[in-house]
Every structure is written in C-alpha cells, then in structure tokens.
PDB file of C-alpha atoms in Angstrom:
ATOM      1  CA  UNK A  96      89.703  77.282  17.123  1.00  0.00           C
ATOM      2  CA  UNK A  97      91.627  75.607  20.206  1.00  0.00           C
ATOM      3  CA  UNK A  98      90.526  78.928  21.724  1.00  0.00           C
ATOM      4  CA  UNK A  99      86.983  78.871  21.140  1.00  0.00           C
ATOM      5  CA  UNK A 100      86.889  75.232  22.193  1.00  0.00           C
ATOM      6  CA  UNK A 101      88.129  76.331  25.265  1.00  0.00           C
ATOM      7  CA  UNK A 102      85.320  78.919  26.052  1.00  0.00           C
ATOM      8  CA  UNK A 103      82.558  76.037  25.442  1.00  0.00           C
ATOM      9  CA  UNK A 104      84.624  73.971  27.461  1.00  0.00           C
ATOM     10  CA  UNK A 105      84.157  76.573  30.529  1.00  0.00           C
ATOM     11  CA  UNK A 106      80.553  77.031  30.570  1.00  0.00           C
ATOM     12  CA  UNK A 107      79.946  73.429  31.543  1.00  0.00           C
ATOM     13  CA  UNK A 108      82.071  74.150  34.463  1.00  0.00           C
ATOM     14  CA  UNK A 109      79.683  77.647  35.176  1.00  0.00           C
ATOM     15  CA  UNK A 110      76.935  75.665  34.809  1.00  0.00           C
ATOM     16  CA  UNK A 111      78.180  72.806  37.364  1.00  0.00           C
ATOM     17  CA  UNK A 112      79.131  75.784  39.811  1.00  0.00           C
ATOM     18  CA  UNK A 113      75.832  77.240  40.004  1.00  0.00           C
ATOM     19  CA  UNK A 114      73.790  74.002  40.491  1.00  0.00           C
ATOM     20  CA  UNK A 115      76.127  73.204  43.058  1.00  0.00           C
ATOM     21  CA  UNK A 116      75.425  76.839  44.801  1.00  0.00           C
ATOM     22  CA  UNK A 117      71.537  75.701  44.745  1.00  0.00           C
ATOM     23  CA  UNK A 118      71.989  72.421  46.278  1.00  0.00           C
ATOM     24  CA  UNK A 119      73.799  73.801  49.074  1.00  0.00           C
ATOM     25  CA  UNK A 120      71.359  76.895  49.878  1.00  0.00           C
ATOM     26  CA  UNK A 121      68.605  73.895  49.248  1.00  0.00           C
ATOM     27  CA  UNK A 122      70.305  72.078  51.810  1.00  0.00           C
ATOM     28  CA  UNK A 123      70.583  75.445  53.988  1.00  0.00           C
ATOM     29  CA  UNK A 124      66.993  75.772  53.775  1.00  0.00           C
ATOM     30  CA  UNK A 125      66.066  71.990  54.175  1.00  0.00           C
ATOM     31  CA  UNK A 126      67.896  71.909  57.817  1.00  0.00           C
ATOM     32  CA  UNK A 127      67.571  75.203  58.928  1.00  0.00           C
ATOM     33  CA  UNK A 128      63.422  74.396  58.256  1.00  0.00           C
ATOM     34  CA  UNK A 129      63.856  71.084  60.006  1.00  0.00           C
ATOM     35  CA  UNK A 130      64.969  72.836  62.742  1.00  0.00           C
ATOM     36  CA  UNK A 131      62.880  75.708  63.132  1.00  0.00           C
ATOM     37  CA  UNK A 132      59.979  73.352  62.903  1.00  0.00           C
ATOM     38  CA  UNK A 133      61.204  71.156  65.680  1.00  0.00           C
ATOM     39  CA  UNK A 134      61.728  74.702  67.814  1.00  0.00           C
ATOM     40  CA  UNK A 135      57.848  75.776  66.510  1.00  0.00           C
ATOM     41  CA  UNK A 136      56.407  72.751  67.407  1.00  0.00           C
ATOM     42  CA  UNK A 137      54.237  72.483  71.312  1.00  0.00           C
ATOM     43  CA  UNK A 138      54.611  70.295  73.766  1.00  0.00           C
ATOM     44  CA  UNK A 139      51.371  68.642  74.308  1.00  0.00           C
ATOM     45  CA  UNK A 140      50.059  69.874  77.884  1.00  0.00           C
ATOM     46  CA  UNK A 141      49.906  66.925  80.810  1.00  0.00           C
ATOM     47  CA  UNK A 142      46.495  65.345  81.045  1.00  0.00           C
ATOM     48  CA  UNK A 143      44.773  65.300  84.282  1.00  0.00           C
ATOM     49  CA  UNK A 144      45.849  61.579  85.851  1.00  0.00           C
ATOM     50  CA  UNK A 145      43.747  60.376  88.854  1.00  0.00           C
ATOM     51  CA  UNK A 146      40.786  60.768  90.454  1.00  0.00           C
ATOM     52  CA  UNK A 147      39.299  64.251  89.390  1.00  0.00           C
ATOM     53  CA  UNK A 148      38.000  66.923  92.089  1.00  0.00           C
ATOM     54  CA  UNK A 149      34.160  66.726  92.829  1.00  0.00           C
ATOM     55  CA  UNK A 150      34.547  70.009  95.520  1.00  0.00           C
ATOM     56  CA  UNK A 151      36.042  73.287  95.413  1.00  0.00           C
ATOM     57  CA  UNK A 152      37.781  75.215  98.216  1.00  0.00           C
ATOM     58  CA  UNK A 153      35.550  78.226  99.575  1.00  0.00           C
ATOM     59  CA  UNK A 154      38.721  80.557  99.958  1.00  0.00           C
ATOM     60  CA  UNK A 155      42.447  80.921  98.818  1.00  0.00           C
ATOM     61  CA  UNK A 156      43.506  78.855 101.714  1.00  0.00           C
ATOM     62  CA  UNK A 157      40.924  76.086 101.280  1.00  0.00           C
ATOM     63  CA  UNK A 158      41.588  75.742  97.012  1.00  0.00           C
ATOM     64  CA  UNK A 159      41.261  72.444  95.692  1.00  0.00           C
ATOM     65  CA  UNK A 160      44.079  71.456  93.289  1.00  0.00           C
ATOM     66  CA  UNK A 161      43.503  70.218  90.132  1.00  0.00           C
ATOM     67  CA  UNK A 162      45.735  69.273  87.681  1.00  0.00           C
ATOM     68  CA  UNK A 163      45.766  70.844  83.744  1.00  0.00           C
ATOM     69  CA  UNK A 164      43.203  68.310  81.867  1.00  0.00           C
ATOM     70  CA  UNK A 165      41.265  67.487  84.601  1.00  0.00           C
ATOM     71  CA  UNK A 166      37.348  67.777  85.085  1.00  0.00           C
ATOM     72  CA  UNK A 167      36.848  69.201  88.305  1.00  0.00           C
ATOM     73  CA  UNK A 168      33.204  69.663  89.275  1.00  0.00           C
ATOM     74  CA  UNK A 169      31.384  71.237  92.212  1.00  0.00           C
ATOM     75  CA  UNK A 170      27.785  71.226  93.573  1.00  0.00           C
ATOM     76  CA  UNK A 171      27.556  74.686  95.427  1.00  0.00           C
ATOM     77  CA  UNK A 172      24.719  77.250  95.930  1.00  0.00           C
ATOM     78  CA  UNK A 173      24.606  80.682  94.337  1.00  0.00           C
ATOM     79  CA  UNK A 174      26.327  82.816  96.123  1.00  0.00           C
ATOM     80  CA  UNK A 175      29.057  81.054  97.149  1.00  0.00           C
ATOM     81  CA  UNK A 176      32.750  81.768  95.775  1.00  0.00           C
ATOM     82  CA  UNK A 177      34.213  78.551  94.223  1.00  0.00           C
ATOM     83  CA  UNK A 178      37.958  78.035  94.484  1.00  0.00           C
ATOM     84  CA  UNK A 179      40.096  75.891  92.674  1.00  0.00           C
ATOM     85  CA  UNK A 180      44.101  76.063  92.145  1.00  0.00           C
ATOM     86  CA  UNK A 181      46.471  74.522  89.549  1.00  0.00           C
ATOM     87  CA  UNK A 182      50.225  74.736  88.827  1.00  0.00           C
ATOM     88  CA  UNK A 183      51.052  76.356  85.768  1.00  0.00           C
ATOM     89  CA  UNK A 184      55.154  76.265  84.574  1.00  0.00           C
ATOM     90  CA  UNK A 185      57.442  78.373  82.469  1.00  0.00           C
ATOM     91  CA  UNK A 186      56.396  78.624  78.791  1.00  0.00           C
ATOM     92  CA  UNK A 187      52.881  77.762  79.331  1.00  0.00           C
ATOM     93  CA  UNK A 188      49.883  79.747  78.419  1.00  0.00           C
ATOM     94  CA  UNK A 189      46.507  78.752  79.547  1.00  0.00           C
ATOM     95  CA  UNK A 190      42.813  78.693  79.065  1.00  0.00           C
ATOM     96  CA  UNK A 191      40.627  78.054  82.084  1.00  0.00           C
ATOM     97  CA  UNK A 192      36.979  77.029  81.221  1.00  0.00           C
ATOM     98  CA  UNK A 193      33.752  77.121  83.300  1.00  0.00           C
ATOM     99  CA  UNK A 194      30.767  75.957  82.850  1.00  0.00           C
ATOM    100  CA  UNK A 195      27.411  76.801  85.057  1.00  0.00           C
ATOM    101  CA  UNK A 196      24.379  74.875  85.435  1.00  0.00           C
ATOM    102  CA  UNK A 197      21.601  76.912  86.808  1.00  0.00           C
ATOM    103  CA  UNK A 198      18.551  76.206  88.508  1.00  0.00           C
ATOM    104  CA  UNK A 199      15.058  75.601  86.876  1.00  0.00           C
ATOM    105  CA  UNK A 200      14.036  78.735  85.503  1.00  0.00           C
ATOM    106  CA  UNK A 201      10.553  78.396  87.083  1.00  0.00           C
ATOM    107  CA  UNK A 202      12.291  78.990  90.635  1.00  0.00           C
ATOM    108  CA  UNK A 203      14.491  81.849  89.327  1.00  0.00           C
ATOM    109  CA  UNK A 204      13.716  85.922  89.370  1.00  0.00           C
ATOM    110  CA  UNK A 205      15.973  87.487  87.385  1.00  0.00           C
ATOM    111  CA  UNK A 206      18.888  87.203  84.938  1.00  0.00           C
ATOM    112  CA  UNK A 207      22.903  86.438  86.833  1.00  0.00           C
ATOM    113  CA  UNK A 208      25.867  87.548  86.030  1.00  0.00           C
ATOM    114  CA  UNK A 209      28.938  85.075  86.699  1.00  0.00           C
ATOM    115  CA  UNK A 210      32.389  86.040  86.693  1.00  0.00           C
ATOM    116  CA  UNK A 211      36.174  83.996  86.169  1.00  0.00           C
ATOM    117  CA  UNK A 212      38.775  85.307  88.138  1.00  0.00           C
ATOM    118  CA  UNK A 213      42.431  84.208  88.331  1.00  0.00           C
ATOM    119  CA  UNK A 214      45.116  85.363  90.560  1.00  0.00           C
ATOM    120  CA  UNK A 215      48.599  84.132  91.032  1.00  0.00           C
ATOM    121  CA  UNK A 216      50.675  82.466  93.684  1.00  0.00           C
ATOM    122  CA  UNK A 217      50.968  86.341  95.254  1.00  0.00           C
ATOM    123  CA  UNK A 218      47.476  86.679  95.254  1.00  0.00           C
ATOM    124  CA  UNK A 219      47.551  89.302  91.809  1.00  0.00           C
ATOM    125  CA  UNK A 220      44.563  89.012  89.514  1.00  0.00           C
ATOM    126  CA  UNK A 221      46.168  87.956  86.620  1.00  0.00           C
ATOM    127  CA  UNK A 222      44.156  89.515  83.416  1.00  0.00           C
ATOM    128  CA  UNK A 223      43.022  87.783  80.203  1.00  0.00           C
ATOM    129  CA  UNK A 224      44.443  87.782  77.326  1.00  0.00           C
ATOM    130  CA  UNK A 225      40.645  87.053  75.629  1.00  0.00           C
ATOM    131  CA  UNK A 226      38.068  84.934  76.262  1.00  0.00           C
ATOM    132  CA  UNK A 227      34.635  85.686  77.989  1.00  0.00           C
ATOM    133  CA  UNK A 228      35.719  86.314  81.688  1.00  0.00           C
ATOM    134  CA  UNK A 229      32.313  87.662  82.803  1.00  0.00           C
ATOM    135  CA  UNK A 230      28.991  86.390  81.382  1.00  0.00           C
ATOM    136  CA  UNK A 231      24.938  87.050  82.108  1.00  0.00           C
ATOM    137  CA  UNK A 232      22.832  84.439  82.281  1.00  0.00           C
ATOM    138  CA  UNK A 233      18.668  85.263  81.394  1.00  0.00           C
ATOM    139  CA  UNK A 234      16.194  84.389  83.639  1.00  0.00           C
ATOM    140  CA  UNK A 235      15.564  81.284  81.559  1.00  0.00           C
ATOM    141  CA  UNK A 236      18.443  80.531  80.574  1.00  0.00           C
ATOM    142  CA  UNK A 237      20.110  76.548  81.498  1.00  0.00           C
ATOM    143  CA  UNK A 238      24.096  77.118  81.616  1.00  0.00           C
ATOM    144  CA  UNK A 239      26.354  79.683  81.133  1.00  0.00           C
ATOM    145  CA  UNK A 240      29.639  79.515  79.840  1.00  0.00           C
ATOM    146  CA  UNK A 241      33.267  81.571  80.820  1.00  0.00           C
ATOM    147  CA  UNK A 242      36.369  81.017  79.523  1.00  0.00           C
ATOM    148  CA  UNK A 243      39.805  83.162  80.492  1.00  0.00           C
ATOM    149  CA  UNK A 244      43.026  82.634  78.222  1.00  0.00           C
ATOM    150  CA  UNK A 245      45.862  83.860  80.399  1.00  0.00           C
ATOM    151  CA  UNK A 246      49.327  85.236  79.540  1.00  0.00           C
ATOM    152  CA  UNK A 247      52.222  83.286  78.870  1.00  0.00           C
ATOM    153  CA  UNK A 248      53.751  82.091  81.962  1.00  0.00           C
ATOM    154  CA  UNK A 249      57.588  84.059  82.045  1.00  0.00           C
ATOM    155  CA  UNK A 250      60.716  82.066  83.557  1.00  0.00           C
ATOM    156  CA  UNK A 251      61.358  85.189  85.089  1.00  0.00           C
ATOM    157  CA  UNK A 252      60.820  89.373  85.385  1.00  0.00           C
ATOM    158  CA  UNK A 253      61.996  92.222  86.859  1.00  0.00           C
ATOM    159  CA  UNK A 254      60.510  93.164  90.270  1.00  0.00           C
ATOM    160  CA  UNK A 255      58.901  96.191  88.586  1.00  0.00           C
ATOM    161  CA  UNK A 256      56.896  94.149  86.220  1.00  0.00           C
ATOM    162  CA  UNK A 257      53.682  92.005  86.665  1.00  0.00           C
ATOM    163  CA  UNK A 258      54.585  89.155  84.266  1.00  0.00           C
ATOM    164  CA  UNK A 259      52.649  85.521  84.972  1.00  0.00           C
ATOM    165  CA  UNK A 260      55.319  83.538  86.563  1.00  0.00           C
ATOM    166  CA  UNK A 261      55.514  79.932  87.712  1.00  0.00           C
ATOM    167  CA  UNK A 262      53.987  78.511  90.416  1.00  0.00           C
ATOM    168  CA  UNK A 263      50.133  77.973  91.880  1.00  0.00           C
ATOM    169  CA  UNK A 264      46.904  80.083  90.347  1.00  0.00           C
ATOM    170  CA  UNK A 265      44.006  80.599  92.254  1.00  0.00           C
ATOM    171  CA  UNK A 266      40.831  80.287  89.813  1.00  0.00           C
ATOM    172  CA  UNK A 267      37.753  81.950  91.546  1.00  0.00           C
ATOM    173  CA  UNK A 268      34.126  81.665  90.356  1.00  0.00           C
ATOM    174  CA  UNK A 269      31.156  82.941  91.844  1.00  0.00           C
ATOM    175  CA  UNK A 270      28.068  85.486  90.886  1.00  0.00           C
ATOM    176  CA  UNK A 271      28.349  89.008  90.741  1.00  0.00           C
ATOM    177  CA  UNK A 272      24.541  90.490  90.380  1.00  0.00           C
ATOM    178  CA  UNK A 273      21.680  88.248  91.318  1.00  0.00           C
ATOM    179  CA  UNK A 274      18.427  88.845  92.976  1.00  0.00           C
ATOM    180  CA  UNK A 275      18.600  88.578  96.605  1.00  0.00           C
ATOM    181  CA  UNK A 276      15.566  85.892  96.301  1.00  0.00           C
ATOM    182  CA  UNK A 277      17.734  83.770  94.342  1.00  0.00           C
ATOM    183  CA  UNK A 278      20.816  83.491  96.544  1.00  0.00           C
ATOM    184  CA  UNK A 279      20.939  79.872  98.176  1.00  0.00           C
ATOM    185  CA  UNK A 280      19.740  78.158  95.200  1.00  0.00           C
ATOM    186  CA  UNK A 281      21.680  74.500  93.993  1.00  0.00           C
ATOM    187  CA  UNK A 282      23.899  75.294  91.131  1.00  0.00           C
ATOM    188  CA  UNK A 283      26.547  72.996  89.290  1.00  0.00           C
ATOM    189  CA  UNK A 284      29.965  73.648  88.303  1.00  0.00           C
ATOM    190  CA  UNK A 285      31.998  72.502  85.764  1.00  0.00           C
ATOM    191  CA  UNK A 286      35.644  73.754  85.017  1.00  0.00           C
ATOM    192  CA  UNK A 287      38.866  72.632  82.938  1.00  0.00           C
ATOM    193  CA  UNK A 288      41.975  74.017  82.398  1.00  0.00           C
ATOM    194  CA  UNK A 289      44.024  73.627  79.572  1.00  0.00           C
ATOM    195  CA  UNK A 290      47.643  75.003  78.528  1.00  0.00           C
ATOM    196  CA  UNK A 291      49.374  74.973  75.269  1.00  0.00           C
ATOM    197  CA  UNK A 292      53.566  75.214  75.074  1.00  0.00           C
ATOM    198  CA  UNK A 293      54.640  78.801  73.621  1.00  0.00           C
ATOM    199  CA  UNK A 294      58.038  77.421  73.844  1.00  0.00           C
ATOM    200  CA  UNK A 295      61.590  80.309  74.180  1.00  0.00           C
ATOM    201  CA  UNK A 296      59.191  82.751  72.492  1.00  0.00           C
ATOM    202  CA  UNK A 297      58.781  84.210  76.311  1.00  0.00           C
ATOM    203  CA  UNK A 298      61.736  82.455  77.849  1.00  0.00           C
ATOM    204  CA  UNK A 299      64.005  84.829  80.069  1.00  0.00           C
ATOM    205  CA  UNK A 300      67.560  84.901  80.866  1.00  0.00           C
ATOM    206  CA  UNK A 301      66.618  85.111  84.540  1.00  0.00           C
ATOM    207  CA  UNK A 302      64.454  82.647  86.530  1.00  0.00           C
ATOM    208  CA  UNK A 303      62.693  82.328  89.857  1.00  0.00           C
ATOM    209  CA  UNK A 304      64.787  80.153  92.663  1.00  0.00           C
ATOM    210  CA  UNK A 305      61.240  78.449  93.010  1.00  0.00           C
ATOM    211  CA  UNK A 306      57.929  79.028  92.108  1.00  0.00           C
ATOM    212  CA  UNK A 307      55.630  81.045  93.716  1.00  0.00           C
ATOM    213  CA  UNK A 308      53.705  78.036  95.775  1.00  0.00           C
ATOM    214  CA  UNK A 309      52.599  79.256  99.011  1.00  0.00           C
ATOM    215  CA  UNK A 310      54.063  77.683 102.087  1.00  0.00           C
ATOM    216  CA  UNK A 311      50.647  77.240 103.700  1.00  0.00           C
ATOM    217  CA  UNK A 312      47.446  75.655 102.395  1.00  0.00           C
ATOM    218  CA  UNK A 313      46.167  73.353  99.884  1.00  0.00           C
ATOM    219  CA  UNK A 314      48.519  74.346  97.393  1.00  0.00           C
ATOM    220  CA  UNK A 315      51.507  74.227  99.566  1.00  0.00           C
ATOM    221  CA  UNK A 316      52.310  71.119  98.007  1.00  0.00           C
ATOM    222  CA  UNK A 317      50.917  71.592  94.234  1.00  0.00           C
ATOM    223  CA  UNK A 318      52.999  71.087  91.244  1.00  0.00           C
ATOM    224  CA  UNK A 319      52.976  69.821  87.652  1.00  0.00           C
ATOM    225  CA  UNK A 320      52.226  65.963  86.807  1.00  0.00           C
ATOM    226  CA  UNK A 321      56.281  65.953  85.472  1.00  0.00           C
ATOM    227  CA  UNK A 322      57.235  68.221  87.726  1.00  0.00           C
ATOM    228  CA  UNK A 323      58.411  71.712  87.615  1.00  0.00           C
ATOM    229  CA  UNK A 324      60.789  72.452  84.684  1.00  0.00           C
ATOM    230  CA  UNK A 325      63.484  74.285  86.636  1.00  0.00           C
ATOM    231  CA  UNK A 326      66.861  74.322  84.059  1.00  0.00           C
ATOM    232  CA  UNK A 327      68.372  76.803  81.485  1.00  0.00           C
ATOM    233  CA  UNK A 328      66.976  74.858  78.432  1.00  0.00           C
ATOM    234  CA  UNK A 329      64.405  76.455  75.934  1.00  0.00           C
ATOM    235  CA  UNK A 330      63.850  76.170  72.104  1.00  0.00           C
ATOM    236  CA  UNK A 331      65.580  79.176  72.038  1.00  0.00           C
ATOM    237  CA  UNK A 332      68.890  77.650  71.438  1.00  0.00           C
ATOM    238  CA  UNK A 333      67.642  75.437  68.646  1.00  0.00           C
ATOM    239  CA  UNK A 334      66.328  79.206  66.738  1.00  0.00           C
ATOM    240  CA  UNK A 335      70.178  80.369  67.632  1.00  0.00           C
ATOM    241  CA  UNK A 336      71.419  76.776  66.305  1.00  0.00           C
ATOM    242  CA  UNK A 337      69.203  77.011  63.022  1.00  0.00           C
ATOM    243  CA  UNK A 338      70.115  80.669  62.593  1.00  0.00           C
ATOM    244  CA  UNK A 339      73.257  80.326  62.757  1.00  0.00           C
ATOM    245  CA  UNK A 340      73.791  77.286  60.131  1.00  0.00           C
ATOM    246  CA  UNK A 341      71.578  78.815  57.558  1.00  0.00           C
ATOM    247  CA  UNK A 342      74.228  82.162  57.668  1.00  0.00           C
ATOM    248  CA  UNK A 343      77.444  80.156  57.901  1.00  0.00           C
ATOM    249  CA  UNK A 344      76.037  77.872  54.877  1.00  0.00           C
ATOM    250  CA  UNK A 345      74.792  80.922  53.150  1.00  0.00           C
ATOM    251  CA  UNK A 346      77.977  82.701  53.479  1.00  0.00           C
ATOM    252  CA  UNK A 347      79.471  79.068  52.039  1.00  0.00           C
ATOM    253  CA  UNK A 348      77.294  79.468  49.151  1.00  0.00           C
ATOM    254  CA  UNK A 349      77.693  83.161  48.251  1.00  0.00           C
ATOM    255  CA  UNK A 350      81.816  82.974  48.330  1.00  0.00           C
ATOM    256  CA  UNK A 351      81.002  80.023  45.893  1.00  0.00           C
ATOM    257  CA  UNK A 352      78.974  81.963  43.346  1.00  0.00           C
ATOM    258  CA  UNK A 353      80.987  85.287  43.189  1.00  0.00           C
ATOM    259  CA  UNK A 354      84.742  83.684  43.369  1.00  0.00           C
ATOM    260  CA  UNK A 355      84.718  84.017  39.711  1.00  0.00           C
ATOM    261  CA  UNK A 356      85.829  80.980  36.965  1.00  0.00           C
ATOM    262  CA  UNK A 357      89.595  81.449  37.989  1.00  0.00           C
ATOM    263  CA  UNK A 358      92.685  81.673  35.717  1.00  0.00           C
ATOM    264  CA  UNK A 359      91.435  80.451  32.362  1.00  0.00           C
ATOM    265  CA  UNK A 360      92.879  77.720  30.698  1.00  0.00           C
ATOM    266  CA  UNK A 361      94.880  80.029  28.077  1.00  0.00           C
ATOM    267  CA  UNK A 362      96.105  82.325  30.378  1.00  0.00           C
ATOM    268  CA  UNK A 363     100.006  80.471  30.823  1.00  0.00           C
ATOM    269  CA  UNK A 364     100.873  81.091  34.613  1.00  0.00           C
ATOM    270  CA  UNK A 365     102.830  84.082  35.795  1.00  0.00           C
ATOM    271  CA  UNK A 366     106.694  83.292  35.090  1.00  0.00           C
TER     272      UNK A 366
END
C-alpha cells in the first residue's frame, strides 16, 4: 500500500514538471517574439522639412536636392530633361513618384511617352525593382503617372558588384517619343520620393568610408534630414540576440523534460 501511495504521490510531481517545461518555452517564445518584432519593425522615413523645390536642375551638375517626403514641382517644356537629386542611406529602399501634367489636348498631335530614370552618386542607372518606369500618354490624355521602386540601399559591396549604396541619386525625367510639333509645349511636374526601412535584412559587414556624394555640384553638400547613419549598428544583432535566447532557453527546457523523475522515493540510497 505505502508503495502504491508512493507512485500517486509522483505523478503530481510529473505533472508540475511538465507545466513548468511549458511556461518556460512560453516564456522562450514570448521574448524571443518581442524581440523579433522590435528587429521587424521600420523606421518611419524623414519627412521633407522646409521649403519644398519649385525647379529642377537641367543636368547632373545643376540637380536640385530634395529631401525624402518632399513635393518638389517643376514648370518645364516638353523636351526638356528634369533633374532632381536626393540622399538615400544604408537600409533604405525607395519609391520615386512622378507625376505629368500635359498640355490641352486640343494643342497636342500625338500620344508621349515619358520615362523615370535613376542613377547613383557614380552616375550608374540604378534599375527598378517594379513600378511603371516608362509610361505613354494618348493624345488626349491629362497626366501621366511613373513610379520606380529601387533596390535596397547596401552598407557596402564588393567592387565587382553593382549594389545601391549610400550617398546622392540623380532622378531624371523627360520624354522619350513625341511629335516634333509638340516639343516646346508648357508641361507640369510633380515628383515625391519616399523610402521605407528594410532594416539588417541587407546590412553588410563592410561599409563605405563615405557616401558616394560628389565633390562638385548641387549635391556636393546633400545628405539626410538626421544625417548619414555611418556606425556598425543594425537590427541584425537584435535577430542574433533573440536567436540566441530562444536556443539557450530551449535547451533549458528540453534538459528539464528528459532528466527523468530521479531516484524514487523507495529506492534506499546506495550504501
């Protein structure tokens, strides 16, 4: 009897052992998610402060800068290439969005085709990722609308790749196929750029001394509204952090579960 008392008397104890093992892998998960979503989460981009550009630069030289968030508008006429230049850092990814207003219809004789181009701070056309780079307007037709989502911008890269790095892109718009009776006509544009944080996703162990900002020109001087970003830190090290809990807590909880119940009660100790 003493013996079977002492068999109902361990099961409580299994029992307590295994809800203890799922609080602490419910714990694991708990941080290890609170974690991971603080390392998932973006940084809102900066917002275009100050006045916003009414002109755009007519070469690479020339560029008018314009911060991410900003409105920048231009009155030009077709035919003439529209530049505009922005800083973009590490860990960013952009969209660039244009916007054309055309002339009336009634003075127009034929359809247009407009085109988004961005280069980098070396002058490489930098391609898109998606969006609607190059568009055709109808002859009747008010606006037209371009968009180019660009890479994410890379802390660093080897010198045989052609990642997106940090420093000043060139944004170039102008029309590509237009009847020669049209050229010289009063068009309106409209463009914003916007970037989203991709965070240590595309961080690299390696990083540029400085960006690539040209040491001559408008954007000699360009840079981010806070600045360029220039240390070691990404959300990389919180993923390392979180990964590296949930596996020592894990390993916690599994020694826990398969240790066993011990030495029963009736076994007398080893003499």
């Amino acid at each position: 009897m003493s013996a079977v008392r002492r068999d109902r008397s361990d099961r409580p104890a299994t029992g307590r052992r295994a809800r203890s093992v799922r609080r602490t892998l419910t714990a694991a998960l708990l941080v290890g998610g609170g974690l991971l979503g603080v390392a998932a989460s973006p940084s809102p981009s900066p917002s275009g402060g100050g006045d916003a550009p009414t002109e755009a630069g007519t070469a690479f030289r020339t560029a008018t800068p314009v911060q991410l968030g900003q409105e920048a508008t231009a009155e030009a006429s077709t035919g003439d290439y529209l530049y505009w230049v922005l800083p973009l850092d590490s860990g960013q990814r952009a969209t660039v969005r244009a916007s054309v207003t055309l002339p009336a219809a009634t003075g127009r004789h034929s359809a247009s085709t407009w085109q988004l181009d961005v280069y980098d701070g070396l002058r490489r056309r930098q391609p898109c990722m998606y969006g609607t780079q190059t568009g055709t307007a109808a002859k009747d037709a008010a606006t037209v609308d371009l968009s180019c989502t660009l890479r994410p911008v890379r802390s660093g890269a080897d010198q045989w790749a052609n990642d997106a790095l940090p420093g000043a892109y060139y944004i170039r718009l102008t029309v590509t196929d237009l009847a020669p009776e049209d050229l010289g006509q009063p068009v309106r544009a409209l463009l914003k750029a916007d970037a989203r944080d991709v965070g240590g996703a595309y961080a690299a162990d390696n990083a540029l001394a400085v960006p690539l900002v040209p040491g001559a020109g408008t954007a000699s001087a360009i840079e981010p509204a806070d600045g360029w970003s220039g240390t070691w830190w990404s959300d990389r090290w919180l993923w390392t952090a979180a990964g590296g809990l949930l596996a020592a807590l894990a390993g916690i909880g599994g020694y826990r579960l398969t240790r066993g119940p011990g030495r029963p009660g009736r076994v007398p100790p080893a003499s």
